[in-house]
Amino acid sequence: MSVSATYDVVVIGGGHNGLTAAATLAKKGKSVCVIEKAEAFGGMAREVAHLLYNLHPKVARELGLGALNEGKPLSTISLAEDGNHVEISGDTVRFADGAAHPDAAAYAEMIRRLKKFAGVLGQLSTKTPPKLDGGLTSLATLGELAGLAKMGLDLKRLGKKDMNEFLRVILTNAYDLVLDEMPDGPLAGALCADAVRGNFVGPRSPGTVFNLMYRLGQGGDVRLPKGGMIAVARAFEDAARKAGVDLRAGQGVTRVLIENDTVNGVELEDGTVINTRAVLSSAAPKATMEMAGIEHFDVEAARRMRHMRCKGSVAKLTLTLKDAPSIKGLSWDQMKSRFLIAPSAAAVERSFNPVKYNELPTAPVIEAVIPTLSDVEVASDGRHILSANIQHVPHTPEGGWDDAKRRHVINTVVAQLETHMPGLAALVESPDLLTPADIEARTGAPGGHWHHAEMGVDQILTVRPVNGMAHYRFAIGGLYLCGAAAHPGGDVTGLPGRNSALQLLKDGVLS
Ligand SMILES: Cc1cc2nc3c(=O)[nH]c(=O)nc-3n(C[C@H](O)[C@H](O)[C@H](O)COP(=O)(O)OP(=O)(O)OC[C@H]3O[C@@H](n4cnc5c(N)ncnc54)[C@H](O)[C@@H]3O)c2cc1C
């Protein structure tokens, strides 16, 4: 066993959260090494994400990534079967041909309210969630509870009407909330699509209003940074390198070494040992537990981890096109939008039905963007890329994935897109489908899940990823979670990484 180096902290996984955690610690003067098992850094942000919805401004500022949050956000166009597509830009809604939309005022009012609520909730996203079971045992606990108390005060400041509304809707379903305010159609469909994105839910599932608020946490703008998500991943990598982090890609951690219930190193695939006082892991919580040795965890913690809900249900389809597609009635500029195929709230709920039984989708919700129209740097030879996130695809369909099932998903999605983009099928050169199972195999995300762990009411805030294992600390001295499975959850936000690093510093493990 050869000891190759010693660091204050080793970070397992060089996804954007691992890189954020590492940069945050290195900026505080700690020696940090990131071990990434893939050949490149960036994790899912690089491999599957296609838009920036939620990068937290604090992370952007602290890591010098402010430019990623600049520039004009993309509009969203919710495609309608009758061609009356709905264009959403910030709080404004109109038909894509410029005509007024009858539900524009109801939409603006609803978004105003949800953003206000999201702002109150958002205060908790930059903090370790309070421990509600330990009483006032320490100053740290008091600090955590103070965050909750401040949220309570801010809730009161909303006024009685809004506070009651917040408490009424927070754990309810998006379907009822939306259809209370407007008739069903592409606008309601768009809201419901955003409320279910990434999770194993339909808009009628409880907690989907919370998910919608999570989306609006940073205002809800959707961005496509120059150079695409590869450039975003590279920006996180550069920030870590600039902060002095040692970055090692190409082989994974196989074991977290423990002595006297405290971390003292990691072992890599080739047997190399790196000594360290703390390990922050952005790998899956269960995998982290296994790397550390299940015998170090109590039976209940291990049981909860085994039952953590993380059934991925979003697939990624990348179509290389011989030429740019068009949509009748939309200008060249509008073709640069984020497109949603979610023709109604009812259609979004129907999209969820097959995946409940591990069946293939028949009319899934689709979010698509053609990045090559906005960014000449990512277009080559006049070809274009259409990137689609397909909601409600099973991780493992009955009988497993085979060529016929993959072909079915590709054909279904291309046919749905073709109804709006005539001639699309003939433009497709090479379709590349990543099922949730492929995503799991490629990135290690448990179940290929968007958030590494379902964002359900039983797995958020003080119980994320599971009850008793929130707060980033992971049972063993010096071992922490820092990936999307930790609070506040997934998307390219950088928050789990940042929060976990700050918690480690607060705990005094390195002093
Ligand atoms: C289909 C799909 C599309 C998505 N699209 C978007 C989008 O457009 N916008 C958005 O904001 N979010 C999107 N997401 C979600 C988002 O990409 C993730 O929530 C986020 O990137 C998770 O980041 P992370 O750093 O926590 O984890 P990851 O990115 O999963 O990083 C974890 C890293 O750890 C490495 N690793 C694992 N085990 C080991 C080990 N033993 N040793 C060393 N390294 C290890 C992995 O290789 C990986 O690089 C999408 C998700 C899916 C599934």
Coordinates of N, CA, C and O and ligand atoms in Angstrom, one line a residue, residues 12-17 35-37 42-45 48-51 53 252-253 282-283 291 314 316 389 439 443 448 450 452 483-484 490-492, ligand 1:
I12 N -14.6 13.3 -2.8 CA -14.9 12.2 -3.7 C -15.9 12.7 -4.7 O -17.0 13.1 -4.4
G13 N -15.5 12.7 -6.0 CA -16.4 13.1 -7.1 C -16.1 14.5 -7.5 O -16.2 15.4 -6.7
G14 N -15.8 14.7 -8.8 CA -15.6 16.0 -9.3 C -16.7 16.5 -10.2 O -16.5 17.1 -11.2
G15 N -18.0 16.3 -9.7 CA -19.1 16.9 -10.3 C -19.1 18.4 -9.8 O -18.2 18.8 -9.1
H16 N -20.1 19.2 -10.2 CA -20.0 20.6 -9.9 C -20.1 20.8 -8.4 O -19.5 21.8 -7.8
N17 N -20.8 19.9 -7.6 CA -20.8 20.1 -6.2 C -19.5 19.8 -5.5 O -19.1 20.5 -4.6
I35 N -10.9 13.7 -6.2 CA -10.7 12.4 -6.9 C -12.0 12.2 -7.7 O -13.1 12.0 -7.2
E36 N -11.8 12.1 -9.0 CA -13.0 11.9 -9.9 C -12.7 10.6 -10.7 O -11.7 10.5 -11.4
K37 N -13.7 9.7 -10.7 CA -13.4 8.4 -11.4 C -13.5 8.5 -12.9 O -12.9 7.8 -13.6
G42 N -17.0 17.5 -13.9 CA -18.2 18.1 -14.2 C -19.4 17.2 -13.9 O -20.6 17.7 -13.8
G43 N -19.2 15.9 -13.9 CA -20.3 15.0 -13.5 C -21.6 15.2 -14.4 O -21.4 15.3 -15.6
M44 N -22.7 15.1 -13.8 CA -24.0 15.2 -14.6 C -24.2 16.6 -15.2 O -24.8 16.7 -16.2
A45 N -23.6 17.6 -14.6 CA -23.7 19.0 -15.2 C -23.1 18.9 -16.6 O -23.6 19.6 -17.6
V48 N -25.2 15.4 -18.8 CA -26.6 15.3 -19.2 C -27.4 16.7 -19.1 O -28.4 16.9 -19.8
A49 N -26.9 17.6 -18.2 CA -27.7 18.8 -18.1 C -27.6 19.6 -19.4 O -26.6 19.5 -20.1
H50 N -28.6 20.4 -19.7 CA -28.5 21.3 -20.9 C -28.8 22.8 -20.6 O -28.6 23.6 -21.5
L51 N -29.3 23.1 -19.4 CA -29.7 24.5 -19.2 C -29.3 24.8 -17.7 O -29.3 23.9 -16.9
Y53 N -30.7 26.5 -14.6 CA -31.9 27.1 -14.0 C -31.7 27.7 -12.6 O -32.6 28.4 -12.2
G252 N -11.3 6.1 -9.5 CA -12.2 6.4 -8.4 C -11.7 6.0 -7.0 O -10.6 5.3 -6.9
V253 N -12.4 6.4 -6.0 CA -12.1 6.0 -4.6 C -12.8 4.7 -4.4 O -14.0 4.5 -4.8
S282 N -19.4 13.4 -2.9 CA -20.6 13.7 -3.7 C -21.0 12.5 -4.5 O -21.9 12.5 -5.3
A283 N -20.4 11.3 -4.1 CA -21.0 10.1 -4.7 C -22.3 9.8 -4.0 O -22.7 10.4 -3.0
M291 N -18.4 2.4 0.9 CA -16.9 2.7 0.8 C -16.3 2.8 2.2 O -15.2 2.4 2.4
V314 N -35.8 10.4 -15.7 CA -35.6 11.4 -16.8 C -34.5 10.8 -17.7 O -33.4 10.4 -17.2
K316 N -32.3 11.3 -21.4 CA -31.7 12.4 -22.2 C -31.6 11.9 -23.7 O -31.0 10.9 -23.9
N389 N -34.7 16.6 -22.7 CA -34.9 15.9 -21.4 C -36.3 15.2 -21.5 O -37.3 16.0 -21.7
I439 N -27.5 6.6 -17.3 CA -27.0 7.8 -16.6 C -26.4 7.3 -15.3 O -25.4 7.7 -14.8
T443 N -22.5 8.0 -14.5 CA -22.2 9.1 -13.5 C -22.2 8.6 -12.1 O -21.8 9.3 -11.2
G448 N -29.8 6.9 -11.5 CA -29.8 7.8 -12.5 C -30.7 9.0 -12.2 O -31.1 9.8 -13.1
W450 N -32.1 12.5 -11.2 CA -31.8 14.0 -11.4 C -31.2 14.6 -10.1 O -30.2 15.3 -10.2
H452 N -30.2 12.8 -7.3 CA -29.5 11.7 -6.6 C -30.5 11.1 -5.6 O -30.2 10.0 -5.1
G483 N -23.0 16.1 -2.2 CA -23.6 16.1 -3.5 C -25.1 16.4 -3.5 O -25.6 16.7 -2.4
A484 N -25.7 16.2 -4.6 CA -27.1 16.6 -4.8 C -28.1 15.8 -3.8 O -29.1 16.4 -3.5
G490 N -30.8 18.7 -5.9 CA -30.0 18.8 -7.2 C -30.3 20.0 -8.0 O -30.8 21.0 -7.5
D491 N -30.0 19.9 -9.3 CA -29.8 21.0 -10.2 C -28.4 21.5 -10.1 O -27.7 21.3 -9.1
V492 N -28.0 22.3 -11.0 CA -26.7 22.9 -11.0 C -26.8 24.2 -10.1 O -27.0 25.3 -10.6
Ligands
LIG1 C1 -31.3 13.7 -17.8 C2 -31.0 14.8 -16.8 C3 -30.9 16.1 -17.3 C4 -30.6 17.1 -16.4 N1 -30.6 18.4 -16.9 C5 -30.3 19.4 -16.0 C6 -30.3 20.7 -16.5 O1 -30.5 21.0 -17.7 N2 -30.0 21.7 -15.6 C7 -29.8 21.5 -14.2 O2 -29.6 22.4 -13.5 N3 -29.8 20.2 -13.8 C8 -30.0 19.2 -14.6 N4 -30.0 17.9 -14.2 C9 -29.6 17.6 -12.7 C10 -28.1 18.0 -12.5 O3 -27.3 17.7 -13.5 C11 -27.7 17.3 -11.2 O4 -28.6 17.5 -10.1 C12 -26.3 17.9 -10.7 O5 -25.4 18.0 -11.8 C13 -25.7 17.0 -9.6 O6 -24.4 17.4 -9.3 P1 -23.5 16.7 -8.2 O7 -22.1 17.4 -8.3 O8 -24.1 16.7 -6.9 O9 -23.4 15.2 -8.7 P2 -22.7 14.6 -10.0 O10 -22.7 15.5 -11.1 O11 -23.4 13.3 -10.2 O12 -21.2 14.3 -9.6 C14 -20.8 13.2 -8.8 C15 -19.4 12.8 -9.3 O13 -18.9 11.8 -8.5 C16 -18.2 10.9 -9.3 N5 -18.0 9.7 -8.5 C17 -19.0 8.8 -8.1 N6 -18.4 7.8 -7.4 C18 -17.1 8.1 -7.3 C19 -16.0 7.4 -6.7 N7 -16.1 6.3 -6.0 N8 -14.8 7.9 -6.8 C20 -14.6 9.1 -7.5 N9 -15.6 9.7 -8.1 C21 -16.8 9.2 -8.0 C22 -19.0 10.7 -10.5 O14 -18.3 10.2 -11.6 C23 -19.5 12.2 -10.7 O15 -18.6 12.9 -11.6 C24 -30.3 16.8 -15.0 C25 -30.3 15.5 -14.6 C26 -30.7 14.5 -15.5 C27 -30.7 13.0 -15.0

